Coordinates of C-alpha atoms in Angstrom, one line a residue:
M1 CA 15.7 -10.9 13.7
A2 CA 13.6 -11.8 10.4
R3 CA 13.9 -10.9 6.9
H4 CA 10.8 -9.5 6.0
L5 CA 9.5 -9.1 1.9
I6 CA 7.6 -6.4 1.7
T7 CA 5.2 -6.3 -1.3
S8 CA 2.2 -3.3 -2.0
A9 CA 0.0 -4.0 -5.6
L10 CA 1.3 -2.1 -8.3
P11 CA 0.3 1.0 -8.9
Y12 CA -1.0 1.4 -12.5
I13 CA 1.2 3.9 -15.1
N14 CA -2.5 5.5 -16.8
G15 CA -2.5 8.3 -14.3
I16 CA -2.1 9.6 -10.3
K17 CA -2.9 7.5 -7.8
H18 CA -6.2 8.9 -5.6
L19 CA -6.1 8.5 -1.5
G20 CA -8.0 4.2 -1.8
N21 CA -5.4 3.3 -4.2
M22 CA -2.6 4.4 -1.5
V23 CA -4.9 3.1 1.4
G24 CA -5.6 -0.1 0.0
S25 CA -2.2 -1.4 -0.3
M26 CA 1.3 1.2 -0.3
L27 CA 0.9 3.0 2.2
P28 CA 0.2 0.1 4.9
A29 CA 3.1 -1.4 3.4
D30 CA 5.1 1.6 4.2
V31 CA 3.9 1.7 8.0
Y32 CA 4.1 -1.6 8.3
S33 CA 8.6 -1.9 7.1
R34 CA 8.5 1.6 9.2
Y35 CA 7.1 -0.6 11.9
L36 CA 10.2 -3.4 11.4
R37 CA 12.7 -1.5 10.7
Q38 CA 12.7 0.2 13.8
R39 CA 11.8 -3.0 15.7
G40 CA 15.5 -4.2 13.6
H41 CA 14.0 -6.1 11.1
E42 CA 16.3 -6.9 7.6
V43 CA 13.1 -5.5 6.1
L44 CA 13.0 -5.8 1.9
Y45 CA 9.6 -3.3 0.1
I46 CA 8.7 -3.6 -3.3
C47 CA 7.9 -2.0 -5.6
A48 CA 6.6 -1.3 -8.9
T49 CA 5.0 1.0 -11.8
D50 CA 2.9 -1.3 -13.6
E51 CA 3.5 -0.7 -17.0
H52 CA 2.0 -3.0 -19.7
G53 CA -1.4 -4.2 -20.7
T54 CA -4.4 -2.1 -22.8
P55 CA -4.9 1.4 -20.3
A56 CA -1.2 2.1 -20.9
E57 CA -1.8 2.2 -24.1
L58 CA -5.0 4.0 -24.1
A59 CA -3.7 6.6 -22.0
A60 CA -0.4 7.1 -24.0
K61 CA -2.2 7.5 -27.6
A62 CA -5.2 10.3 -25.1
A63 CA -2.0 11.8 -24.2
G64 CA -0.1 12.0 -27.7
L65 CA 2.8 10.4 -26.6
P66 CA 4.4 7.0 -27.6
V67 CA 3.5 4.8 -25.0
A68 CA 8.0 4.1 -24.3
E69 CA 7.6 7.9 -23.4
F70 CA 4.6 7.7 -21.5
C71 CA 5.0 5.6 -19.3
A72 CA 8.7 6.5 -18.6
Q73 CA 6.6 10.3 -17.3
Q74 CA 4.0 9.3 -16.0
H75 CA 6.4 6.4 -13.4
E76 CA 8.4 9.6 -12.4
A77 CA 5.5 11.2 -11.6
Q78 CA 4.2 8.9 -9.3
K79 CA 7.7 8.2 -7.7
A80 CA 7.9 11.9 -6.9
I81 CA 4.2 11.7 -4.8
Y82 CA 5.2 9.1 -3.2
D83 CA 8.1 10.7 -1.8
G84 CA 5.8 13.3 -1.4
F85 CA 4.0 10.2 0.7
G86 CA 6.7 9.3 3.2
L87 CA 6.7 6.7 1.7
A88 CA 10.2 4.5 1.7
F89 CA 10.8 1.8 -0.9
D90 CA 13.9 0.0 -0.7
Y91 CA 13.5 0.2 -4.9
F92 CA 10.1 1.5 -7.0
G93 CA 10.9 -0.4 -10.3
R94 CA 9.5 -0.8 -13.4
T95 CA 7.5 -3.7 -14.9
S96 CA 8.6 -2.6 -18.3
S97 CA 12.2 -3.3 -17.6
A98 CA 15.2 -5.8 -18.5
Q99 CA 15.3 -7.5 -15.6
N100 CA 11.2 -7.7 -15.4
V101 CA 11.0 -9.0 -19.0
E102 CA 14.5 -11.5 -18.3
V103 CA 12.2 -13.3 -15.5
T104 CA 9.1 -13.1 -17.1
Q105 CA 9.9 -14.8 -19.8
H106 CA 12.7 -17.0 -17.4
F107 CA 8.8 -17.9 -15.9
A108 CA 7.0 -18.6 -19.0
R109 CA 10.3 -21.1 -20.3
R110 CA 9.9 -23.1 -17.3
L111 CA 5.7 -23.3 -17.8
H112 CA 6.4 -24.4 -21.4
E113 CA 9.0 -26.4 -20.6
N114 CA 7.3 -28.8 -17.7
G115 CA 3.3 -28.9 -19.9
F116 CA 1.8 -26.1 -18.3
I117 CA 2.1 -23.6 -21.4
E118 CA -0.6 -24.3 -24.1
E119 CA -0.8 -22.7 -27.4
R120 CA -4.7 -22.3 -28.9
T121 CA -6.5 -21.2 -31.2
T122 CA -9.2 -18.5 -29.9
R123 CA -12.4 -16.5 -31.6
Q124 CA -11.4 -13.3 -30.2
V125 CA -13.2 -9.4 -31.1
Y126 CA -12.0 -7.7 -33.5
S127 CA -12.6 -4.1 -34.9
P128 CA -12.8 -3.6 -38.3
A129 CA -13.0 0.2 -37.7
D130 CA -9.9 0.1 -35.7
G131 CA -8.5 -2.8 -38.0
R132 CA -6.9 -4.7 -35.3
F133 CA -8.0 -7.3 -32.7
L134 CA -9.5 -5.3 -29.1
P135 CA -8.1 -7.5 -26.4
D136 CA -9.4 -7.1 -22.6
R137 CA -10.0 -3.1 -21.9
Y138 CA -9.4 -2.3 -25.5
I139 CA -13.6 -3.8 -25.3
V140 CA -16.3 -2.1 -22.3
G141 CA -20.0 -3.2 -22.4
T142 CA -22.4 -4.5 -20.0
C143 CA -20.6 -6.9 -16.5
P144 CA -23.1 -10.2 -17.6
Y145 CA -23.1 -11.5 -14.0
C146 CA -23.8 -7.4 -12.9
G147 CA -25.0 -5.8 -15.0
Y148 CA -22.3 -2.9 -13.8
E149 CA -22.8 -0.8 -17.7
A150 CA -19.0 0.0 -17.9
A151 CA -17.7 -3.5 -17.3
R152 CA -13.9 -3.8 -19.2
G153 CA -13.4 -6.7 -20.6
D154 CA -11.1 -8.3 -18.8
Q155 CA -12.9 -8.1 -15.1
C156 CA -15.8 -6.0 -14.0
E157 CA -14.6 -3.8 -11.3
N158 CA -18.0 -3.4 -9.9
C159 CA -18.4 -7.5 -8.6
T160 CA -14.7 -8.3 -9.5
R161 CA -15.0 -11.4 -11.7
V162 CA -12.8 -11.7 -14.1
L163 CA -14.5 -11.4 -17.7
D164 CA -13.4 -12.6 -21.1
P165 CA -14.1 -9.4 -23.7
T166 CA -16.7 -12.3 -25.4
D167 CA -18.6 -11.9 -21.8
L168 CA -19.5 -8.6 -22.3
V169 CA -22.9 -7.5 -23.4
S170 CA -23.7 -4.8 -25.5
A171 CA -19.2 -5.0 -26.1
R172 CA -18.3 -1.6 -27.9
S173 CA -14.9 -0.7 -28.3
A174 CA -12.6 1.4 -25.9
V175 CA -10.9 3.0 -28.9
S176 CA -13.2 4.0 -31.4
G177 CA -16.4 3.5 -30.1
S178 CA -17.4 1.5 -32.6
T179 CA -20.2 -1.3 -31.9
D180 CA -19.6 -2.8 -35.4
L181 CA -16.8 -6.8 -33.7
E182 CA -16.2 -9.6 -35.0
V183 CA -14.7 -12.8 -33.8
R184 CA -11.9 -14.4 -35.5
E185 CA -10.0 -17.1 -34.8
T186 CA -6.0 -16.1 -33.8
K187 CA -3.4 -17.9 -31.6
H188 CA -2.9 -17.5 -28.0
L189 CA -0.6 -19.3 -24.8
F190 CA -3.0 -19.9 -22.3
L191 CA -1.8 -21.1 -18.4
L192 CA -3.0 -24.3 -17.8
Q193 CA -4.4 -23.9 -14.4
T194 CA -6.5 -27.1 -14.6
K195 CA -3.4 -29.2 -13.7
L196 CA -1.8 -27.1 -11.6
E197 CA -5.6 -26.5 -9.4
N198 CA -4.8 -29.1 -7.1
E199 CA -1.5 -28.3 -6.3
V200 CA -2.5 -24.3 -5.4
A201 CA -5.6 -25.8 -3.4
A202 CA -3.0 -27.2 -0.7
F203 CA -1.1 -23.8 -1.1
V204 CA -4.1 -21.7 0.0
D205 CA -4.9 -24.6 2.4
A206 CA -1.8 -24.1 4.5
H207 CA -1.3 -20.5 4.6
G208 CA -5.1 -19.2 4.0
E209 CA -6.8 -19.5 7.8
Q210 CA -3.5 -17.1 9.3
W211 CA -4.5 -14.4 6.3
P212 CA -8.0 -12.1 6.9
T213 CA -11.1 -13.6 6.3
L214 CA -11.3 -11.2 2.7
A215 CA -8.1 -12.8 1.9
S216 CA -9.1 -16.1 1.9
S217 CA -12.5 -15.7 1.3
I218 CA -12.0 -14.2 -1.9
A219 CA -8.8 -17.5 -3.2
R220 CA -11.7 -19.9 -1.6
K221 CA -14.5 -18.1 -3.8
W222 CA -12.4 -18.7 -6.8
L223 CA -11.0 -22.7 -5.9
T224 CA -14.2 -23.8 -4.6
E225 CA -15.7 -21.9 -8.2
G226 CA -12.9 -24.3 -10.0
L227 CA -9.6 -22.7 -11.8
H228 CA -10.1 -22.2 -15.5
D229 CA -7.3 -22.0 -18.1
R230 CA -6.4 -18.5 -18.5
A231 CA -4.6 -17.5 -21.9
I232 CA -1.4 -15.3 -21.0
T233 CA -1.1 -13.2 -24.2
R234 CA -2.6 -10.9 -26.2
D235 CA -2.4 -8.8 -29.4
L236 CA -0.5 -5.3 -28.0
E237 CA 2.2 -3.6 -28.6
W238 CA 3.2 -2.8 -25.6
G239 CA 4.7 -5.4 -23.4
V240 CA 6.5 -8.2 -22.3
P241 CA 6.5 -10.3 -25.5
V242 CA 6.5 -13.9 -26.2
P243 CA 10.0 -15.6 -26.7
A244 CA 10.6 -16.9 -30.0
D245 CA 13.5 -19.6 -29.4
V246 CA 10.7 -21.1 -27.3
W247 CA 7.2 -19.3 -29.8
P248 CA 8.9 -18.5 -32.9
D249 CA 5.2 -17.9 -35.1
L250 CA 3.2 -16.0 -31.3
A251 CA 6.5 -13.6 -31.8
A252 CA 6.3 -13.0 -35.2
E253 CA 3.2 -11.9 -34.8
G254 CA 4.4 -9.9 -31.9
K255 CA 2.0 -11.8 -29.2
V256 CA 3.0 -10.4 -25.9
F257 CA 2.6 -11.0 -22.2
Y258 CA -0.9 -10.6 -20.7
V259 CA -0.5 -7.8 -18.1
W260 CA -1.2 -9.9 -14.7
F261 CA 0.8 -12.7 -15.8
D262 CA 3.8 -9.9 -15.9
A263 CA 2.5 -8.1 -13.2
P264 CA 3.2 -10.0 -10.7
I265 CA 6.0 -11.1 -11.5
G266 CA 7.4 -7.6 -11.6
Y267 CA 8.3 -8.3 -7.4
I268 CA 10.8 -10.3 -9.2
G269 CA 11.8 -8.2 -10.8
A270 CA 11.7 -4.9 -9.7
T271 CA 14.0 -7.5 -6.9
K272 CA 16.9 -7.9 -9.6
E273 CA 16.5 -3.9 -10.1
W274 CA 17.4 -3.5 -7.0
A275 CA 20.5 -5.8 -6.6
D276 CA 21.3 -4.7 -10.3
A277 CA 21.0 -0.3 -8.9
A278 CA 23.8 -1.2 -5.9
G279 CA 26.8 1.0 -5.2
P280 CA 30.5 0.3 -5.5
G281 CA 31.1 -2.4 -2.9
E282 CA 27.8 -2.7 -2.0
A283 CA 26.3 -6.6 -2.1
R284 CA 23.0 -7.1 -3.2
D285 CA 21.7 -10.6 -3.3
W286 CA 18.0 -10.5 -5.2
R287 CA 17.9 -14.3 -5.3
S288 CA 18.3 -14.4 -1.6
W289 CA 15.1 -13.0 -1.0
W290 CA 12.9 -15.1 -3.6
Y291 CA 14.7 -18.2 -4.9
G292 CA 14.8 -20.3 -2.4
A293 CA 14.0 -18.8 0.8
D294 CA 11.1 -20.3 2.4
D295 CA 13.1 -20.8 6.1
S296 CA 14.3 -17.6 6.1
V297 CA 12.1 -15.2 4.3
R298 CA 8.1 -13.7 5.1
Y299 CA 6.6 -13.1 2.6
T300 CA 3.7 -10.2 3.3
E301 CA 1.7 -9.1 0.7
F302 CA -0.3 -5.7 0.4
M303 CA -3.7 -4.5 -1.6
A304 CA -7.2 -4.4 -2.4
K305 CA -9.6 -6.7 -2.5
D306 CA -10.6 -6.3 -6.6
N307 CA -6.3 -7.8 -6.5
V308 CA -6.3 -11.0 -4.7
P309 CA -8.0 -13.7 -7.0
F310 CA -4.6 -12.8 -9.3
H311 CA -2.5 -12.8 -5.7
T312 CA -3.8 -15.3 -4.1
V313 CA -4.5 -17.9 -6.9
M314 CA -3.1 -17.5 -10.8
F315 CA 0.7 -16.4 -9.5
P316 CA 0.8 -19.2 -7.2
A317 CA 0.1 -21.7 -9.9
T318 CA 2.7 -19.7 -11.9
Q319 CA 5.1 -19.6 -9.4
I320 CA 4.5 -23.1 -8.3
G321 CA 4.0 -24.8 -12.3
T322 CA 7.8 -23.3 -13.0
R323 CA 8.9 -26.7 -10.4
E324 CA 11.5 -23.8 -9.0
P325 CA 11.2 -23.1 -5.7
W326 CA 10.1 -19.6 -6.1
K327 CA 9.4 -17.9 -2.8
R328 CA 5.3 -17.8 -2.5
V329 CA 3.4 -15.1 -0.2
D330 CA 2.6 -15.9 3.2
Y331 CA 0.3 -13.6 4.1
V332 CA -2.2 -11.7 2.4
K333 CA -3.1 -8.5 3.3
A334 CA -6.3 -7.0 1.8
F335 CA -8.2 -4.3 1.9
N336 CA -11.7 -3.0 1.3
W337 CA -12.3 -0.1 -0.4
L338 CA -12.1 3.5 0.4
T339 CA -15.3 5.1 -0.4
Y340 CA -15.7 9.2 -1.4
Y341 CA -19.3 9.8 -0.3
G342 CA -20.3 6.1 -0.3
G343 CA -19.0 6.3 -4.2
K344 CA -16.3 4.5 -5.6
F345 CA -12.8 6.5 -6.0
S346 CA -12.5 5.9 -9.7
T347 CA -9.2 7.1 -11.5
S348 CA -10.8 6.8 -14.5
Q349 CA -13.4 8.8 -13.7
Q350 CA -11.2 11.4 -11.8
R351 CA -13.6 10.8 -8.3
G352 CA -12.9 11.6 -5.6
I353 CA -9.2 13.2 -4.0
F354 CA -5.9 12.0 -5.6
A355 CA -2.7 11.7 -4.5
D356 CA -1.0 14.7 -6.4
T357 CA -3.8 16.8 -5.0
A358 CA -4.0 16.1 -1.4
L359 CA 0.3 16.6 -1.2
D360 CA -0.8 20.4 -2.7
L361 CA -3.8 21.0 0.0
L362 CA -1.9 19.5 3.3
P363 CA 1.2 17.8 4.4
A364 CA 1.8 14.1 4.0
D365 CA 1.5 13.3 7.2
Y366 CA -2.4 14.4 7.4
W367 CA -3.6 12.3 4.5
R368 CA -1.3 9.5 6.4
Y369 CA -2.9 9.6 9.7
F370 CA -7.1 9.8 9.0
L371 CA -6.0 7.0 6.6
M372 CA -4.9 4.5 8.7
A373 CA -7.1 5.4 11.6
G374 CA -10.0 4.5 8.8
A375 CA -8.5 2.2 6.7
P376 CA -10.4 0.2 4.9
E377 CA -10.1 -3.5 6.6
S378 CA -13.4 -4.9 7.6
D379 CA -15.3 -3.4 5.1
D380 CA -15.6 -0.2 3.0
S381 CA -15.0 3.4 4.7
S382 CA -15.8 6.7 3.2
F383 CA -13.9 9.4 3.1
S384 CA -15.6 12.4 3.7
W385 CA -14.7 15.8 4.2
E386 CA -16.3 16.7 7.9
L387 CA -14.9 13.8 8.8
F388 CA -11.4 13.9 7.8
S389 CA -11.3 17.5 8.8
S390 CA -12.8 16.2 12.2
V391 CA -10.0 13.3 12.5
V392 CA -7.4 15.9 12.0
N393 CA -8.7 18.2 14.2
K394 CA -9.0 16.0 17.1
D395 CA -6.4 13.7 17.0
L396 CA -3.6 15.1 15.2
A397 CA -3.8 19.4 15.7
D398 CA -5.7 19.3 19.6
T399 CA -5.1 15.5 21.1
L400 CA -0.4 15.6 19.6
G401 CA 0.0 19.0 18.5
N402 CA -2.0 21.0 21.4
F403 CA 0.0 19.0 24.0
V404 CA 3.5 19.2 22.7
N405 CA 3.2 23.1 22.6
R406 CA 1.5 23.5 25.6
V407 CA 4.0 21.6 27.9
L408 CA 7.2 23.1 25.7
T409 CA 5.9 26.5 25.5
F410 CA 5.0 27.1 29.1
S411 CA 8.1 25.0 30.5
R412 CA 9.9 27.5 28.5
K413 CA 8.5 30.1 30.0
R414 CA 8.6 28.8 33.2
F415 CA 12.2 26.9 33.4
G416 CA 14.6 27.8 30.8
D417 CA 15.2 26.3 27.2
A418 CA 16.4 23.2 29.1
V419 CA 14.3 20.3 30.6
P420 CA 13.7 21.5 34.7
A421 CA 14.9 18.7 37.0
G422 CA 11.9 19.0 40.0
N423 CA 10.6 16.1 42.1
A424 CA 11.3 12.5 41.7
A425 CA 7.9 10.6 40.5
G426 CA 5.2 10.2 42.5
D427 CA 2.1 8.1 42.3
A428 CA 0.7 9.8 39.6
E429 CA 4.2 9.3 37.3
R430 CA 3.6 5.2 37.7
R431 CA 0.0 5.0 37.5
L432 CA 1.2 7.1 34.3
G433 CA 3.9 4.7 33.4
D434 CA 1.8 1.7 33.8
E435 CA -0.7 3.1 30.9
V436 CA 2.0 3.6 28.8
A437 CA 3.3 1.2 28.8
R438 CA 0.1 -1.0 28.6
L439 CA -0.7 1.1 25.6
V440 CA 2.5 0.3 24.5
A441 CA 1.9 -3.2 24.1
E442 CA -1.2 -2.5 22.4
Y443 CA 0.8 -1.0 20.0
E444 CA 2.4 -3.0 18.9
E445 CA 0.5 -6.0 18.7
H446 CA -2.0 -4.1 17.1
L447 CA 1.7 -3.4 14.1
D448 CA 2.2 -6.6 14.4
G449 CA -0.6 -8.3 13.3
L450 CA -1.2 -5.3 10.8
Q451 CA -4.9 -4.3 12.6
F452 CA -3.9 -0.1 11.1
R453 CA -7.0 0.9 12.6
K454 CA -6.6 -1.3 15.8
A455 CA -3.7 0.3 15.7
A456 CA -3.9 3.9 15.6
F457 CA -6.8 3.7 17.6
A458 CA -3.9 2.8 20.5
L459 CA -1.2 5.7 18.6
R460 CA -4.0 7.9 20.0
A461 CA -4.7 6.2 23.3
L462 CA -0.8 7.2 23.7
W463 CA -1.3 10.8 23.0
S464 CA -4.3 11.2 25.2
A465 CA -2.9 9.6 28.3
G466 CA -0.2 12.6 27.9
N467 CA -3.2 14.8 28.0
S468 CA -4.6 13.1 31.1
Y469 CA -2.0 13.6 32.9
L470 CA -1.4 17.1 32.3
E471 CA -4.5 17.9 33.9
E472 CA -5.1 16.1 36.5
K473 CA -1.3 17.3 37.3
A474 CA -2.3 20.8 36.7
P475 CA 1.4 22.4 36.0
W476 CA 0.0 26.2 35.8
R477 CA -1.7 25.8 39.0
E478 CA 1.7 23.6 40.4
I479 CA 3.7 26.4 40.1
K480 CA 2.0 29.6 41.9
T481 CA 3.0 27.2 45.0
D482 CA 5.5 23.9 44.4
E483 CA 8.2 24.8 41.4
D484 CA 9.2 21.5 41.7
A485 CA 6.1 19.3 41.4
A486 CA 5.8 21.5 38.3
A487 CA 9.4 20.5 37.2
L488 CA 8.0 17.3 38.3
T489 CA 5.1 17.3 35.9
L490 CA 6.6 19.2 32.8
R491 CA 10.0 16.9 32.9
T492 CA 7.2 14.0 32.5
A493 CA 5.4 15.4 29.9
M494 CA 8.3 16.2 27.7
N495 CA 9.7 12.1 28.0
L496 CA 6.2 12.0 26.2
I497 CA 6.9 13.9 24.0
R498 CA 10.0 11.7 22.6
L499 CA 8.2 9.2 23.6
Y500 CA 5.4 9.8 21.2
A501 CA 8.8 10.8 18.3
V502 CA 9.7 7.1 18.5
L503 CA 6.3 5.6 18.0
S504 CA 4.4 7.5 16.2
E505 CA 7.4 7.4 12.8
P506 CA 5.6 5.0 11.0
I507 CA 2.2 6.4 10.6
I508 CA 3.1 10.2 10.7
P509 CA 7.3 10.1 9.7
S510 CA 7.9 13.5 9.1
S511 CA 6.0 14.7 12.0
A512 CA 7.9 12.4 14.0
R513 CA 11.3 13.7 12.3
T514 CA 10.4 17.1 14.4
L515 CA 9.5 16.1 17.3
R516 CA 12.8 14.2 17.5
A517 CA 14.9 17.2 17.1
V518 CA 13.1 18.9 19.9
F519 CA 15.4 17.4 22.7
A520 CA 19.8 18.3 21.7
L521 CA 20.0 14.9 22.5
D522 CA 22.0 12.0 20.2
D523 CA 18.9 9.6 20.4
T524 CA 19.4 6.6 18.1
A525 CA 16.8 4.9 19.7
Q526 CA 14.9 3.2 17.2
W527 CA 11.9 1.9 19.1
V528 CA 10.8 2.3 22.8
S529 CA 9.9 -1.3 24.8
P530 CA 7.4 -1.1 27.0
E531 CA 9.0 -1.6 29.8
E532 CA 11.5 1.4 28.7
A533 CA 8.3 3.0 28.0
R534 CA 7.2 2.9 31.5
A535 CA 10.4 4.1 33.3
L536 CA 10.1 7.6 30.9
D537 CA 13.3 8.6 31.3
A538 CA 14.8 8.5 27.8
V539 CA 14.9 12.4 28.6
P540 CA 17.7 13.8 31.2
A541 CA 17.0 16.8 33.2
G542 CA 19.3 19.7 31.6
T543 CA 19.0 18.8 28.5
A544 CA 18.3 21.6 26.2
F545 CA 15.0 22.2 23.6
T546 CA 13.4 23.6 20.8
V547 CA 9.9 24.2 21.0
P548 CA 9.1 23.2 17.7
P549 CA 6.8 25.3 15.1
V550 CA 2.8 24.3 15.0
L551 CA 2.7 21.0 14.2
F552 CA -0.5 20.2 12.5
A553 CA -2.6 23.0 12.1
K554 CA -6.8 22.9 12.0
I555 CA -8.4 22.7 9.7
T556 CA -11.9 25.6 9.5
E557 CA -15.3 26.5 8.2
E558 CA -13.9 28.5 5.8
D559 CA -11.3 25.9 5.3
L560 CA -14.4 23.7 5.1
D561 CA -15.9 25.0 2.9
G562 CA -13.7 25.4 0.0
Y563 CA -13.3 22.2 0.2
R564 CA -16.4 20.8 -1.0
A565 CA -16.9 23.5 -3.0
R566 CA -13.7 22.4 -5.3
F567 CA -14.4 18.8 -4.8
G568 CA -18.3 18.2 -4.1
G569 CA -19.9 17.2 -1.1
D570 CA -21.2 14.3 -2.3
T571 CA -20.5 12.0 -5.7
D572 CA -23.0 13.9 -8.4
S573 CA -21.4 16.8 -7.4

C-alpha cells in the first residue's frame, strides 16, 4: 500500500475559524485521510496553527496579552474545536515551535548558500504615530487592481492579488488608523524567485495537468505574469528570527521571516514535532516523509483558492532553491469559497457561522455531511439556513436515520433482539446487491479522485437504495402472510446498516461508530469492497443487536426561525 502525506492549509491563530475555513481545507483532508486509512494505506495527516505575522500581533494586542501567551491559548482553543469536529490529525503542531524555527532557518541558510537570497535596501511604510515600520497587514487600504476598500498590505482577499503595502491606495495604519505615513529605507532579505522561475514552471508543467483546473490555472497565471523577487523578512516582534550567524546586522535589528516563508515550511516542522513526540519504544522518522521521499510518498495538499499561489509557486521555489531532495506536492486539491447567503464568510468581520458556534448548535456530523455534500469544488457555494435544514432533514434524518430506526424497531418488535433468519436471498436481493456493488465502486472512484460532492451523492444513493428496497419488499405487509419472507427483508436491511456504518465513516465518523455498535459482532473490517458489499451477508442470522437513539433529529421550522433570528438570513443582518 502507498504512503500518503496529507496537509491542510494551516488555520491562522487570530481567532476561531468559520465553516468556510473548515470546508476549504481541514474537513476534506480529514475525509480523505480517513478513507485512505480504511483502505489500508499508511497515512500521515499533518496540520498546525499558523502563528506568525501581523494578524497575530494585532489580535494579541486587542486581547491585551503577550503574543506568545495569546498564541498558546488560541492553539489549545482551536485544537479543542477540531477535536469536536472529529478531525483525526496525526499531529496538530505550531509554526512557533522550536522544530519549525530550526527547519525554517535551515532552509534560509541553504537558499543563501545557493545564491537565492539577497539582502536589499527597500523603501517601506513607516508610521510616526506608531513609532515603527508597518509591514503587511499593519496597513489597510484600497486595492489598486479591483478597488476593494479593505485590502491588506500583503494580499487583497477580494481578488487574491498579492500586494506590497506601498501598492495600496488611501493607506492607513491598522494599529492607530493614522494616515500620516512615510516611506523610509530599511533592509530586508529577498527570495530570488526570478532565478528559480524556469524550474518552478517545469515543476508545475510536470504536475499541474493532474491538479483540478482551479489549482493549475492559478499557478499558471502567476507564472504567465512572471515571478518577482519577494521580500521574506519583516519588522515584527514575533516570528522566526533571521539567523545571526548568516545575517548578524539584520538579526540585531530584530528582523523575522515573513509568515508566508515559514508557514509552508511549518508542515515539515510539525512533522518533526510529531516525530519528537514519539513515546518510549516508538520510532517515528519524519525525514522518511519529507527528505528523499519522491518515490515512496504521495503528497496531497488541501487549501482554499487564495492559498494556491503560495503552495504551487512560492513554496516549491523555496524547496527547489535549497538544492536538497525535499518532497514536493503531487496533488493540490483547491476549493472555491463557501459564502454566507452570497456574501463572503469573514473571520475579521465575524460574518457567518463559526466552528465553535456550529458545535454548540448541533453535533459535528450534521455539519460534516452538509459541507461535503455542497463542497465548493467547481464554483463557490452558498450557505443558507434553509438549505442546511433541507439537507439535514432529507438526507440524514429521513434517508439514513429513518431507515435505521424503521428496520431495527420493527425487527425487534416482531422477531426479538437478534437478526432473524428467514428465506434465502431471492431476485430482489440479487438486484439490490448489484446496485449496491455499483454504488460502492462509484463511491470509491469519487473518493480516490477527491471529488467530495460526488462522493457524498454516491453515499446518499446507497442510503436511498436501502429505502427503495424496503418499500419494494414492505416487510410490514410480508409479516402478515410469510414471516420468513419478512425475516429475509429485515436481515438484508440490517446488512445494509452494517455496510452504511463502514462506508459512512469518512464523512460522518461519530454516527458510523454508533451504527457499528448496533450489532454484537467482532467487526474488524476496515472497508467493504464492491464484491463484498454485493453479498450482503456480513451480519449473520442470530446476531444480537440493539436499537440506538435517534441518529439525526430533524430541524424544525421553530429551530429555523431561531437560527435566522440569531444569525441573520442575509449578509446585511
